[in-house]
Amino acid sequence: MTQAFKTPFLIFLLTLSLMTGACSTNPATGEQQFTALMPAGQEAAVGAQEHGKVEQTFGKFIQGPLAQYVGAVGHKVAQNTERKDVQYKFFVIDSPVINAFALPGGYVYTTRGLLALANNEAELAAVLGHEIGHVTARHSAERVSQGFLAQLGAVVLAAATDSAQVANAAGLGSELYIKSYSRGQEHQADELGVRYINRAGYDNFAMASFLNSMAASSNLEAKVAGSSAPRADWFSTHPQTENRVGEASAEAAKYASNTKMLNRDAYLNAINGMIYGDSAAQGLVRGQTFWHPEMGFTFSFPNGFIIQNQPSQVAGVHKGTGAVILFDAAGDASKADPLTYLTQTWMKGEAVQNAQTTTVNGMRAASGSFPGTVNGKAVTVQMMAIEWQPGQFFRFQVAMPNGLDSASVDALKKSTYSFRKMTASEKSSIKPDRISIVTAGAGQSVASLAAQMPFDNYKEERFRVLNGLRPNDTLVTGQKYKIIVR
Ligand SMILES: [Zn+2]
């Protein structure tokens, strides 16, 4: 989480009053479009307005050489599009989630999580080409006109809880959901992306190879986290179909062979040293413990919780018991004491039970509870507000299924009471992981490079997914590969 002391979960709801109902032909798709034909100037205005919320929702933009490189690749692709009335702008979000998306008006976003997965410039170009395709085909304008609500944290929470009360308590509207592109729109964006990268001289098959890596990464993520882990990646906003890799290949084969530019070394050079996974500014998950070196606090989840560090909160779900822990930060302008804050501000209007003051590792705090439901199960939601400094609170919401065994209840209680300040030595020793580009020497193998990575499990599988290697692929001596270092 990055957003301390702000109201979490900005919800963007758009109402467009200036929609025109005219029908016209789209230059990229050749189709007649009736819905959502905003004038280009209005698309730009809507994009600009939504763009202002992207950093708060998804993470800060990365500045510097990496962002410049991504922008240069994006503009190379954008030069080959049909719509000259769009000013394309490219941004890299400091998020470990693998995602890319576009807003009307030519705002195109990718994450460093996605950059870590791509293996060459052509694959990056393909992703940007796909997103540009959504803009040129006006899918993103159509989606906004339908009331675009896309918030990755919300997807995860929606997967974890169906309680309107919990959702409201977390600052979420109960109707929050994600609107995906349609299957047909995805196919069209893939086609347009292949067209644009072909024109730019990149290998036509880069779309297919990236989608293949995406699928491999998704499969591995599911294996690592357990099969029903909540998903918040490119496939959740861009629906996966089993055919998408094959279709992108077939599309690529339609084009005459071009220079097949990959620019692999230039790409790997650009991402060398990039943070992988969570950053210090977002807080880091190590085992069952959450560390926030920048803000200087830590707490631990009970064993068995799957932890998601999202921009506005940290969420943990126990798949066995169905217990949920949500952690976030909030400001309180009135600088009230914790009990007043909990009952009068945070839970204003709710019938809070058992409200009382307490202390957590020397910090003033207040707790209380209310009955709710999570995934159809009756739960007791236990709230805890811990005063970090006057007017600044860290907050836990723990959804405990009714009838939970006492050992699990104790573990949940222990978790909220584990919140404490980090020591100076902890602050200097807890560091994010980074991508390191290494050249394979003679005698090195997938196993030997994978062994250098700081993971507890699936090292070799992670190395293969990261480098786009299939199960039986071996290293090529002298070629560059990505490893993760701590
Ligand atoms: Zn898409």
CSV table of C-alpha atoms and ligand atoms in Angstrom, one decimal:
chain,number,residue,atom,x,y,z
A,1,MET,CA,0.0,0.0,0.0
A,2,THR,CA,1.2,3.5,-0.8
A,3,GLN,CA,-1.6,5.8,0.3
A,4,ALA,CA,-1.2,6.4,3.9
A,5,PHE,CA,-3.7,8.6,5.6
A,6,LYS,CA,-6.0,9.2,2.7
A,7,THR,CA,-9.5,8.0,2.1
A,8,PRO,CA,-9.0,4.7,0.3
A,9,PHE,CA,-10.7,3.6,-2.9
A,10,LEU,CA,-11.4,6.5,-5.1
A,11,ILE,CA,-14.2,5.3,-7.2
A,12,PHE,CA,-14.5,6.7,-10.6
A,13,LEU,CA,-18.0,6.9,-12.0
A,14,LEU,CA,-18.4,8.8,-15.2
A,15,THR,CA,-21.5,10.4,-16.4
A,16,LEU,CA,-21.3,11.7,-19.8
A,17,SER,CA,-23.8,14.3,-20.8
A,18,LEU,CA,-22.4,15.2,-24.2
A,19,MET,CA,-22.7,11.9,-25.9
A,20,THR,CA,-23.7,12.1,-29.5
A,21,GLY,CA,-25.7,9.4,-31.2
A,22,ALA,CA,-24.1,9.7,-34.6
A,23,CYS,CA,-22.9,6.8,-36.7
A,24,SER,CA,-19.5,6.9,-38.4
A,25,THR,CA,-16.8,4.7,-39.8
A,26,ASN,CA,-13.8,3.9,-37.6
A,27,PRO,CA,-10.6,4.2,-39.7
A,28,ALA,CA,-8.8,1.3,-37.8
A,29,THR,CA,-11.5,-1.3,-37.9
A,30,GLY,CA,-13.6,-0.1,-40.9
A,31,GLU,CA,-16.6,-0.7,-38.7
A,32,GLN,CA,-19.6,1.6,-38.3
A,33,GLN,CA,-19.7,2.7,-34.8
A,34,PHE,CA,-22.9,4.0,-33.2
A,35,THR,CA,-22.2,3.8,-29.4
A,36,ALA,CA,-20.2,6.4,-27.6
A,37,LEU,CA,-19.0,8.5,-30.4
A,38,MET,CA,-17.4,11.2,-28.4
A,39,PRO,CA,-15.6,13.8,-30.4
A,40,ALA,CA,-11.8,13.3,-30.2
A,41,GLY,CA,-11.6,16.5,-28.1
A,42,GLN,CA,-14.0,15.0,-25.6
A,43,GLU,CA,-12.1,11.7,-25.5
A,44,ALA,CA,-9.0,13.7,-24.6
A,45,ALA,CA,-10.9,15.6,-21.9
A,46,VAL,CA,-12.3,12.4,-20.4
A,47,GLY,CA,-8.9,10.7,-20.6
A,48,ALA,CA,-7.2,13.7,-18.9
A,49,GLN,CA,-9.8,13.7,-16.1
A,50,GLU,CA,-9.4,9.9,-15.4
A,51,HIS,CA,-5.6,10.1,-15.8
A,52,GLY,CA,-5.5,12.3,-12.8
A,53,LYS,CA,-6.8,9.4,-10.7
A,54,VAL,CA,-4.5,6.6,-12.0
A,55,GLU,CA,-1.6,7.3,-9.7
A,56,GLN,CA,-3.7,7.2,-6.6
A,57,THR,CA,-5.5,4.1,-7.6
A,58,PHE,CA,-2.8,1.9,-9.2
A,59,GLY,CA,0.5,3.4,-8.1
A,60,LYS,CA,3.0,6.2,-8.8
A,61,PHE,CA,4.4,6.7,-12.3
A,62,ILE,CA,8.1,5.7,-12.7
A,63,GLN,CA,10.2,8.5,-14.0
A,64,GLY,CA,13.6,8.4,-15.7
A,65,PRO,CA,15.3,6.3,-18.4
A,66,LEU,CA,13.0,3.3,-18.1
A,67,ALA,CA,9.9,5.5,-18.6
A,68,GLN,CA,11.6,7.3,-21.5
A,69,TYR,CA,12.5,4.0,-23.2
A,70,VAL,CA,8.9,2.7,-22.9
A,71,GLY,CA,7.6,6.0,-24.3
A,72,ALA,CA,10.0,5.8,-27.2
A,73,VAL,CA,8.8,2.2,-28.0
A,74,GLY,CA,5.2,3.3,-27.7
A,75,HIS,CA,5.6,6.3,-30.0
A,76,LYS,CA,7.3,4.0,-32.6
A,77,VAL,CA,4.2,1.8,-32.5
A,78,ALA,CA,1.7,4.7,-32.4
A,79,GLN,CA,3.2,6.3,-35.6
A,80,ASN,CA,1.7,3.3,-37.5
A,81,THR,CA,-1.9,3.8,-36.4
A,82,GLU,CA,-4.8,5.1,-38.3
A,83,ARG,CA,-6.0,7.7,-35.9
A,84,LYS,CA,-3.9,10.8,-36.2
A,85,ASP,CA,-6.3,12.8,-34.0
A,86,VAL,CA,-5.0,11.1,-30.9
A,87,GLN,CA,-1.9,12.3,-28.9
A,88,TYR,CA,-0.5,9.2,-27.3
A,89,LYS,CA,1.1,9.4,-23.9
A,90,PHE,CA,2.8,6.4,-22.2
A,91,PHE,CA,3.2,5.8,-18.5
A,92,VAL,CA,4.9,3.1,-16.4
A,93,ILE,CA,3.2,2.5,-13.1
A,94,ASP,CA,5.2,1.5,-10.1
A,95,SER,CA,3.2,-1.7,-9.5
A,96,PRO,CA,4.2,-5.3,-9.3
A,97,VAL,CA,0.8,-6.4,-10.8
A,98,ILE,CA,1.1,-7.5,-14.5
A,99,ASN,CA,-1.2,-5.1,-16.3
A,100,ALA,CA,-1.6,-2.6,-19.1
A,101,PHE,CA,-4.6,-0.5,-19.9
A,102,ALA,CA,-5.6,2.5,-21.9
A,103,LEU,CA,-7.9,5.5,-21.4
A,104,PRO,CA,-9.6,7.5,-24.1
A,105,GLY,CA,-7.5,10.2,-25.5
A,106,GLY,CA,-4.4,8.1,-26.0
A,107,TYR,CA,-3.3,7.5,-22.4
A,108,VAL,CA,-1.6,4.1,-22.3
A,109,TYR,CA,-0.3,2.5,-19.1
A,110,THR,CA,1.9,-0.4,-18.3
A,111,THR,CA,3.3,-1.7,-15.0
A,112,ARG,CA,6.8,-2.6,-14.1
A,113,GLY,CA,5.3,-6.1,-13.3
A,114,LEU,CA,4.4,-6.4,-17.0
A,115,LEU,CA,7.9,-5.1,-18.0
A,116,ALA,CA,9.5,-7.8,-15.8
A,117,LEU,CA,7.6,-10.5,-17.7
A,118,ALA,CA,8.3,-9.3,-21.3
A,119,ASN,CA,11.5,-10.6,-22.8
A,120,ASN,CA,12.2,-8.2,-25.6
A,121,GLU,CA,11.2,-4.8,-27.1
A,122,ALA,CA,8.9,-6.5,-29.6
A,123,GLU,CA,6.8,-8.0,-26.8
A,124,LEU,CA,6.6,-4.6,-25.1
A,125,ALA,CA,5.6,-3.1,-28.5
A,126,ALA,CA,2.9,-5.8,-28.9
A,127,VAL,CA,1.3,-5.0,-25.5
A,128,LEU,CA,1.4,-1.2,-26.2
A,129,GLY,CA,0.1,-2.0,-29.7
A,130,HIS,CA,-2.8,-3.9,-28.2
A,131,GLU,CA,-3.7,-1.0,-25.9
A,132,ILE,CA,-3.3,1.5,-28.7
A,133,GLY,CA,-5.7,-0.8,-30.7
A,134,HIS,CA,-8.3,-0.4,-27.9
A,135,VAL,CA,-7.9,3.4,-28.4
A,136,THR,CA,-8.0,3.5,-32.2
A,137,ALA,CA,-10.9,1.1,-32.3
A,138,ARG,CA,-12.6,3.3,-29.7
A,139,HIS,CA,-13.2,0.4,-27.3
A,140,SER,CA,-11.9,2.5,-24.4
A,141,ALA,CA,-14.2,5.3,-25.3
A,142,GLU,CA,-17.1,2.9,-25.5
A,143,ARG,CA,-16.2,1.4,-22.2
A,144,VAL,CA,-16.0,4.8,-20.5
A,145,SER,CA,-19.4,5.6,-21.9
A,146,GLN,CA,-20.8,2.5,-20.3
A,147,GLY,CA,-19.5,3.6,-16.9
A,148,PHE,CA,-16.0,2.4,-16.7
A,149,LEU,CA,-15.1,1.1,-13.3
A,150,ALA,CA,-11.8,-0.7,-13.2
A,151,GLN,CA,-9.9,-0.9,-10.0
A,152,LEU,CA,-7.6,-3.8,-9.4
A,153,GLY,CA,-7.8,-3.7,-5.7
A,154,ALA,CA,-11.6,-3.8,-5.9
A,155,VAL,CA,-11.4,-6.9,-8.0
A,156,VAL,CA,-9.4,-8.7,-5.4
A,157,LEU,CA,-11.7,-7.5,-2.6
A,158,ALA,CA,-14.8,-8.4,-4.6
A,159,ALA,CA,-13.3,-11.9,-4.9
A,160,ALA,CA,-12.7,-12.1,-1.2
A,161,THR,CA,-15.9,-10.7,0.2
A,162,ASP,CA,-19.4,-10.2,-1.0
A,163,SER,CA,-20.5,-8.2,2.0
A,164,ALA,CA,-21.8,-4.8,1.2
A,165,GLN,CA,-21.2,-3.9,4.8
A,166,VAL,CA,-17.6,-5.0,4.7
A,167,ALA,CA,-17.3,-3.3,1.3
A,168,ASN,CA,-18.8,-0.1,2.7
A,169,ALA,CA,-16.6,-0.2,5.8
A,170,ALA,CA,-13.6,-0.5,3.5
A,171,GLY,CA,-14.8,2.6,1.6
A,172,LEU,CA,-16.0,0.6,-1.4
A,173,GLY,CA,-19.3,1.1,-3.0
A,174,SER,CA,-21.3,-2.2,-2.9
A,175,GLU,CA,-21.8,-2.1,-6.7
A,176,LEU,CA,-18.2,-1.8,-7.5
A,177,TYR,CA,-17.2,-4.3,-10.2
A,178,ILE,CA,-15.0,-4.4,-13.2
A,179,LYS,CA,-16.2,-4.0,-16.7
A,180,SER,CA,-14.0,-6.1,-19.0
A,181,TYR,CA,-13.6,-5.7,-22.7
A,182,SER,CA,-15.6,-8.1,-24.7
A,183,ARG,CA,-14.1,-11.2,-26.3
A,184,GLY,CA,-14.6,-9.5,-29.8
A,185,GLN,CA,-12.9,-6.3,-28.6
A,186,GLU,CA,-9.9,-8.3,-27.3
A,187,HIS,CA,-9.5,-10.1,-30.6
A,188,GLN,CA,-9.7,-6.9,-32.5
A,189,ALA,CA,-7.1,-5.2,-30.2
A,190,ASP,CA,-4.8,-8.2,-30.7
A,191,GLU,CA,-5.2,-8.0,-34.5
A,192,LEU,CA,-4.6,-4.2,-34.5
A,193,GLY,CA,-1.5,-4.7,-32.2
A,194,VAL,CA,0.0,-7.2,-34.6
A,195,ARG,CA,-0.7,-4.9,-37.5
A,196,TYR,CA,1.0,-2.0,-35.8
A,197,ILE,CA,4.1,-3.9,-34.7
A,198,ASN,CA,4.5,-5.4,-38.1
A,199,ARG,CA,4.4,-1.9,-39.6
A,200,ALA,CA,7.0,-0.8,-37.0
A,201,GLY,CA,9.3,-3.6,-38.1
A,202,TYR,CA,8.9,-5.8,-34.9
A,203,ASP,CA,8.6,-9.5,-35.1
A,204,ASN,CA,4.9,-10.3,-35.9
A,205,PHE,CA,4.9,-13.2,-33.4
A,206,ALA,CA,5.8,-11.1,-30.4
A,207,MET,CA,2.1,-10.7,-29.5
A,208,ALA,CA,1.7,-14.5,-29.4
A,209,SER,CA,4.9,-15.0,-27.4
A,210,PHE,CA,4.0,-12.4,-24.8
A,211,LEU,CA,0.5,-13.9,-24.4
A,212,ASN,CA,2.1,-17.2,-23.9
A,213,SER,CA,4.3,-15.8,-21.1
A,214,MET,CA,1.3,-14.2,-19.6
A,215,ALA,CA,-0.6,-17.6,-19.6
A,216,ALA,CA,2.5,-19.3,-18.1
A,217,SER,CA,2.8,-16.7,-15.4
A,218,SER,CA,-0.9,-16.9,-14.5
A,219,ASN,CA,-0.7,-20.7,-14.3
A,220,LEU,CA,2.4,-20.5,-12.0
A,221,GLU,CA,0.8,-17.8,-9.9
A,222,ALA,CA,-2.2,-20.0,-9.4
A,223,LYS,CA,0.0,-22.9,-8.5
A,224,VAL,CA,2.0,-20.9,-6.0
A,225,ALA,CA,-1.0,-19.3,-4.3
A,226,GLY,CA,-3.5,-22.1,-4.6
A,227,SER,CA,-5.9,-22.5,-7.5
A,228,SER,CA,-8.6,-20.1,-6.4
A,229,ALA,CA,-6.4,-17.2,-5.6
A,230,PRO,CA,-7.9,-13.9,-6.5
A,231,ARG,CA,-6.7,-12.6,-9.9
A,232,ALA,CA,-5.8,-9.0,-10.6
A,233,ASP,CA,-3.8,-9.0,-13.8
A,234,TRP,CA,-4.0,-8.3,-17.5
A,235,PHE,CA,-6.3,-11.2,-18.0
A,236,SER,CA,-8.8,-9.9,-15.5
A,237,THR,CA,-9.3,-6.7,-17.5
A,238,HIS,CA,-8.5,-8.4,-20.8
A,239,PRO,CA,-10.3,-11.7,-20.7
A,240,GLN,CA,-8.2,-14.7,-21.6
A,241,THR,CA,-9.4,-17.2,-24.0
A,242,GLU,CA,-7.7,-20.5,-24.7
A,243,ASN,CA,-7.4,-19.4,-28.3
A,244,ARG,CA,-5.9,-16.0,-27.9
A,245,VAL,CA,-2.2,-17.2,-28.2
A,246,GLY,CA,-3.1,-19.3,-31.3
A,247,GLU,CA,-5.1,-16.5,-32.8
A,248,ALA,CA,-2.3,-14.0,-32.4
A,249,SER,CA,0.0,-16.5,-34.1
A,250,ALA,CA,-2.4,-17.0,-37.0
A,251,GLU,CA,-2.8,-13.2,-37.3
A,252,ALA,CA,1.0,-12.8,-37.3
A,253,ALA,CA,1.4,-15.4,-40.1
A,254,LYS,CA,-0.9,-13.4,-42.4
A,255,TYR,CA,1.8,-10.7,-42.8
A,256,ALA,CA,4.8,-11.1,-45.0
A,257,SER,CA,8.0,-11.6,-43.0
A,258,ASN,CA,9.6,-8.3,-42.1
A,259,THR,CA,12.8,-7.5,-40.3
A,260,LYS,CA,11.6,-9.4,-37.3
A,261,MET,CA,13.2,-7.0,-34.9
A,262,LEU,CA,13.2,-8.1,-31.3
A,263,ASN,CA,15.8,-5.8,-29.7
A,264,ARG,CA,16.2,-8.3,-26.8
A,265,ASP,CA,19.5,-6.9,-25.4
A,266,ALA,CA,18.3,-3.3,-25.5
A,267,TYR,CA,15.2,-4.3,-23.7
A,268,LEU,CA,16.9,-6.4,-21.0
A,269,ASN,CA,19.4,-3.5,-20.6
A,270,ALA,CA,16.5,-1.1,-20.0
A,271,ILE,CA,15.0,-3.2,-17.2
A,272,ASN,CA,18.2,-4.2,-15.6
A,273,GLY,CA,18.1,-3.2,-11.9
A,274,MET,CA,14.3,-2.5,-12.0
A,275,ILE,CA,12.5,-3.4,-8.7
A,276,TYR,CA,10.7,-6.7,-8.9
A,277,GLY,CA,7.6,-7.4,-6.7
A,278,ASP,CA,6.7,-4.9,-4.0
A,279,SER,CA,8.8,-1.8,-3.4
A,280,ALA,CA,9.8,-0.1,-0.2
A,281,ALA,CA,7.4,2.7,-0.9
A,282,GLN,CA,4.6,0.1,-1.2
A,283,GLY,CA,5.6,-2.1,1.6
A,284,LEU,CA,7.0,-5.6,1.3
A,285,VAL,CA,5.6,-9.0,2.1
A,286,ARG,CA,8.2,-11.5,3.4
A,287,GLY,CA,6.6,-14.8,4.4
A,288,GLN,CA,3.6,-13.9,6.6
A,289,THR,CA,4.9,-10.5,7.6
A,290,PHE,CA,4.2,-7.2,6.0
A,291,TRP,CA,6.9,-4.6,6.3
A,292,HIS,CA,6.7,-0.9,5.4
A,293,PRO,CA,10.2,0.4,5.6
A,294,GLU,CA,9.2,3.9,4.3
A,295,MET,CA,6.5,4.5,6.8
A,296,GLY,CA,8.3,2.4,9.4
A,297,PHE,CA,5.7,-0.2,10.6
A,298,THR,CA,5.2,-4.0,10.4
A,299,PHE,CA,2.7,-6.6,11.3
A,300,SER,CA,2.2,-10.3,10.7
A,301,PHE,CA,-0.6,-12.4,9.2
A,302,PRO,CA,-1.5,-15.8,10.8
A,303,ASN,CA,-0.1,-18.8,8.9
A,304,GLY,CA,-2.1,-19.9,5.9
A,305,PHE,CA,-3.2,-16.4,4.8
A,306,ILE,CA,-2.7,-15.4,1.2
A,307,ILE,CA,-1.5,-11.8,1.3
A,308,GLN,CA,-2.2,-9.2,-1.4
A,309,ASN,CA,-0.5,-5.9,-1.1
A,310,GLN,CA,-2.7,-3.5,-3.0
A,311,PRO,CA,-2.2,0.3,-3.6
A,312,SER,CA,-4.8,1.3,-0.9
A,313,GLN,CA,-4.7,-1.6,1.5
A,314,VAL,CA,-3.2,-4.9,2.4
A,315,ALA,CA,-5.6,-7.8,2.2
A,316,GLY,CA,-5.2,-11.3,3.5
A,317,VAL,CA,-7.6,-14.3,2.9
A,318,HIS,CA,-7.5,-17.7,4.6
A,319,LYS,CA,-9.0,-20.1,2.1
A,320,GLY,CA,-9.5,-22.8,4.6
A,321,THR,CA,-11.5,-20.9,7.2
A,322,GLY,CA,-12.7,-18.0,5.0
A,323,ALA,CA,-11.3,-15.4,7.4
A,324,VAL,CA,-10.4,-12.1,5.8
A,325,ILE,CA,-8.0,-9.4,7.1
A,326,LEU,CA,-8.0,-5.9,5.6
A,327,PHE,CA,-5.5,-3.3,6.7
A,328,ASP,CA,-5.3,0.3,5.6
A,329,ALA,CA,-4.5,3.8,6.8
A,330,ALA,CA,-6.8,6.8,7.2
A,331,GLY,CA,-6.5,10.4,8.3
A,332,ASP,CA,-8.8,12.1,10.8
A,333,ALA,CA,-8.9,15.9,10.5
A,334,SER,CA,-10.5,16.2,13.9
A,335,LYS,CA,-7.6,14.4,15.6
A,336,ALA,CA,-10.0,12.6,17.8
A,337,ASP,CA,-9.0,9.8,20.3
A,338,PRO,CA,-9.2,6.3,18.9
A,339,LEU,CA,-12.5,5.3,20.4
A,340,THR,CA,-14.2,8.5,19.2
A,341,TYR,CA,-12.7,8.1,15.8
A,342,LEU,CA,-13.8,4.5,15.5
A,343,THR,CA,-17.4,5.1,16.6
A,344,GLN,CA,-18.0,8.6,15.3
A,345,THR,CA,-16.0,8.8,12.1
A,346,TRP,CA,-14.9,5.5,10.8
A,347,MET,CA,-18.1,3.5,11.7
A,348,LYS,CA,-20.4,6.5,11.7
A,349,GLY,CA,-24.0,5.3,11.4
A,350,GLU,CA,-23.1,1.7,12.1
A,351,ALA,CA,-24.2,-0.1,15.2
A,352,VAL,CA,-20.8,-0.9,16.6
A,353,GLN,CA,-20.7,-3.5,19.4
A,354,ASN,CA,-18.2,-4.0,22.2
A,355,ALA,CA,-16.4,-0.6,21.4
A,356,GLN,CA,-13.5,-0.1,23.8
A,357,THR,CA,-10.1,1.4,24.1
A,358,THR,CA,-6.9,-0.6,24.2
A,359,THR,CA,-3.2,-0.3,23.4
A,360,VAL,CA,-1.2,-2.0,20.7
A,361,ASN,CA,2.6,-2.1,21.4
A,362,GLY,CA,2.4,1.2,23.3
A,363,MET,CA,0.1,2.9,20.8
A,364,ARG,CA,-3.4,4.1,21.7
A,365,ALA,CA,-6.1,2.1,19.9
A,366,ALA,CA,-9.8,1.2,19.9
A,367,SER,CA,-11.7,-1.9,18.9
A,368,GLY,CA,-15.2,-2.8,18.1
A,369,SER,CA,-17.3,-5.3,16.0
A,370,PHE,CA,-20.4,-5.7,13.9
A,371,PRO,CA,-22.1,-8.7,12.3
A,372,GLY,CA,-21.7,-9.2,8.5
A,373,THR,CA,-21.4,-11.8,5.8
A,374,VAL,CA,-18.4,-12.8,3.6
A,375,ASN,CA,-18.9,-15.2,0.7
A,376,GLY,CA,-22.3,-16.0,2.0
A,377,LYS,CA,-21.1,-17.0,5.5
A,378,ALA,CA,-22.1,-15.1,8.6
A,379,VAL,CA,-19.1,-13.4,10.1
A,380,THR,CA,-18.2,-11.1,12.9
A,381,VAL,CA,-16.2,-8.2,11.6
A,382,GLN,CA,-13.7,-7.0,14.3
A,383,MET,CA,-12.4,-3.5,13.8
A,384,MET,CA,-9.2,-2.0,15.2
A,385,ALA,CA,-8.0,1.6,14.8
A,386,ILE,CA,-4.4,2.2,16.0
A,387,GLU,CA,-3.3,5.8,16.4
A,388,TRP,CA,0.0,6.3,14.6
A,389,GLN,CA,0.1,10.0,15.5
A,390,PRO,CA,-2.7,12.4,16.3
A,391,GLY,CA,-5.1,12.4,13.3
A,392,GLN,CA,-3.5,9.4,11.6
A,393,PHE,CA,-4.8,5.9,12.1
A,394,PHE,CA,-3.8,2.4,10.9
A,395,ARG,CA,-6.9,0.2,10.7
A,396,PHE,CA,-7.7,-3.5,10.7
A,397,GLN,CA,-10.9,-5.1,9.7
A,398,VAL,CA,-11.0,-8.8,10.5
A,399,ALA,CA,-13.9,-10.9,9.2
A,400,MET,CA,-14.2,-14.0,11.4
A,401,PRO,CA,-16.6,-16.7,10.3
A,402,ASN,CA,-19.0,-17.5,13.1
A,403,GLY,CA,-18.1,-20.7,14.8
A,404,LEU,CA,-14.4,-20.4,14.0
A,405,ASP,CA,-12.2,-22.5,16.3
A,406,SER,CA,-10.6,-20.7,19.2
A,407,ALA,CA,-7.1,-21.3,18.0
A,408,SER,CA,-7.9,-19.5,14.7
A,409,VAL,CA,-9.6,-16.7,16.6
A,410,ASP,CA,-6.6,-16.3,18.8
A,411,ALA,CA,-4.3,-16.2,15.8
A,412,LEU,CA,-6.4,-13.4,14.2
A,413,LYS,CA,-6.3,-11.4,17.4
A,414,LYS,CA,-2.5,-11.9,17.7
A,415,SER,CA,-2.2,-10.6,14.1
A,416,THR,CA,-3.8,-7.2,14.9
A,417,TYR,CA,-1.8,-6.9,18.1
A,418,SER,CA,1.4,-7.7,16.2
A,419,PHE,CA,1.3,-4.2,14.6
A,420,ARG,CA,4.5,-2.3,15.8
A,421,LYS,CA,7.1,0.3,14.7
A,422,MET,CA,10.1,-1.1,12.8
A,423,THR,CA,13.5,-0.7,14.3
A,424,ALA,CA,16.3,1.2,12.6
A,425,SER,CA,18.1,-1.9,11.7
A,426,GLU,CA,15.0,-3.5,10.2
A,427,LYS,CA,14.4,-0.4,8.1
A,428,SER,CA,17.9,-0.6,6.6
A,429,SER,CA,17.8,-4.4,6.1
A,430,ILE,CA,14.4,-4.9,4.5
A,431,LYS,CA,14.9,-4.2,0.9
A,432,PRO,CA,13.0,-4.9,-2.3
A,433,ASP,CA,14.0,-7.5,-4.9
A,434,ARG,CA,15.4,-6.4,-8.3
A,435,ILE,CA,15.8,-7.8,-11.8
A,436,SER,CA,19.4,-8.5,-12.6
A,437,ILE,CA,20.5,-9.3,-16.2
A,438,VAL,CA,23.2,-12.0,-16.4
A,439,THR,CA,24.9,-13.7,-19.3
A,440,ALA,CA,24.8,-17.5,-19.3
A,441,GLY,CA,28.3,-18.9,-19.1
A,442,ALA,CA,29.4,-22.4,-20.3
A,443,GLY,CA,28.3,-24.9,-17.6
A,444,GLN,CA,25.5,-22.8,-16.3
A,445,SER,CA,22.0,-24.2,-16.4
A,446,VAL,CA,18.4,-23.2,-15.7
A,447,ALA,CA,18.8,-24.9,-12.3
A,448,SER,CA,22.0,-23.1,-11.4
A,449,LEU,CA,20.7,-19.6,-12.4
A,450,ALA,CA,17.3,-20.3,-10.8
A,451,ALA,CA,19.1,-21.4,-7.6
A,452,GLN,CA,20.4,-17.8,-7.2
A,453,MET,CA,16.9,-16.4,-6.8
A,454,PRO,CA,15.5,-15.6,-3.3
A,455,PHE,CA,12.3,-17.6,-3.5
A,456,ASP,CA,11.2,-20.4,-1.1
A,457,ASN,CA,9.7,-22.5,-3.8
A,458,TYR,CA,9.2,-23.1,-7.5
A,459,LYS,CA,12.6,-21.5,-8.3
A,460,GLU,CA,13.1,-23.2,-11.6
A,461,GLU,CA,9.5,-22.7,-12.8
A,462,ARG,CA,9.7,-19.0,-11.8
A,463,PHE,CA,13.0,-18.7,-13.8
A,464,ARG,CA,11.4,-20.3,-16.9
A,465,VAL,CA,8.3,-18.1,-16.7
A,466,LEU,CA,10.4,-15.0,-16.2
A,467,ASN,CA,12.5,-15.8,-19.2
A,468,GLY,CA,9.8,-17.2,-21.5
A,469,LEU,CA,11.4,-20.7,-21.5
A,470,ARG,CA,9.3,-23.8,-22.0
A,471,PRO,CA,9.7,-26.8,-19.7
A,472,ASN,CA,12.4,-28.5,-21.8
A,473,ASP,CA,14.3,-25.4,-23.1
A,474,THR,CA,17.9,-25.1,-22.1
A,475,LEU,CA,20.1,-22.1,-21.7
A,476,VAL,CA,22.1,-20.7,-24.7
A,477,THR,CA,25.6,-19.9,-23.6
A,478,GLY,CA,26.4,-16.2,-24.1
A,479,GLN,CA,22.7,-15.2,-24.1
A,480,LYS,CA,21.3,-12.7,-21.5
A,481,TYR,CA,18.7,-13.9,-18.9
A,482,LYS,CA,16.8,-12.3,-16.1
A,483,ILE,CA,17.3,-13.4,-12.5
A,484,ILE,CA,15.8,-11.9,-9.3
A,485,VAL,CA,18.2,-10.7,-6.6
A,486,ARG,CA,17.5,-9.4,-3.1
B,1,ZN,ZN,-7.2,-5.6,-24.2
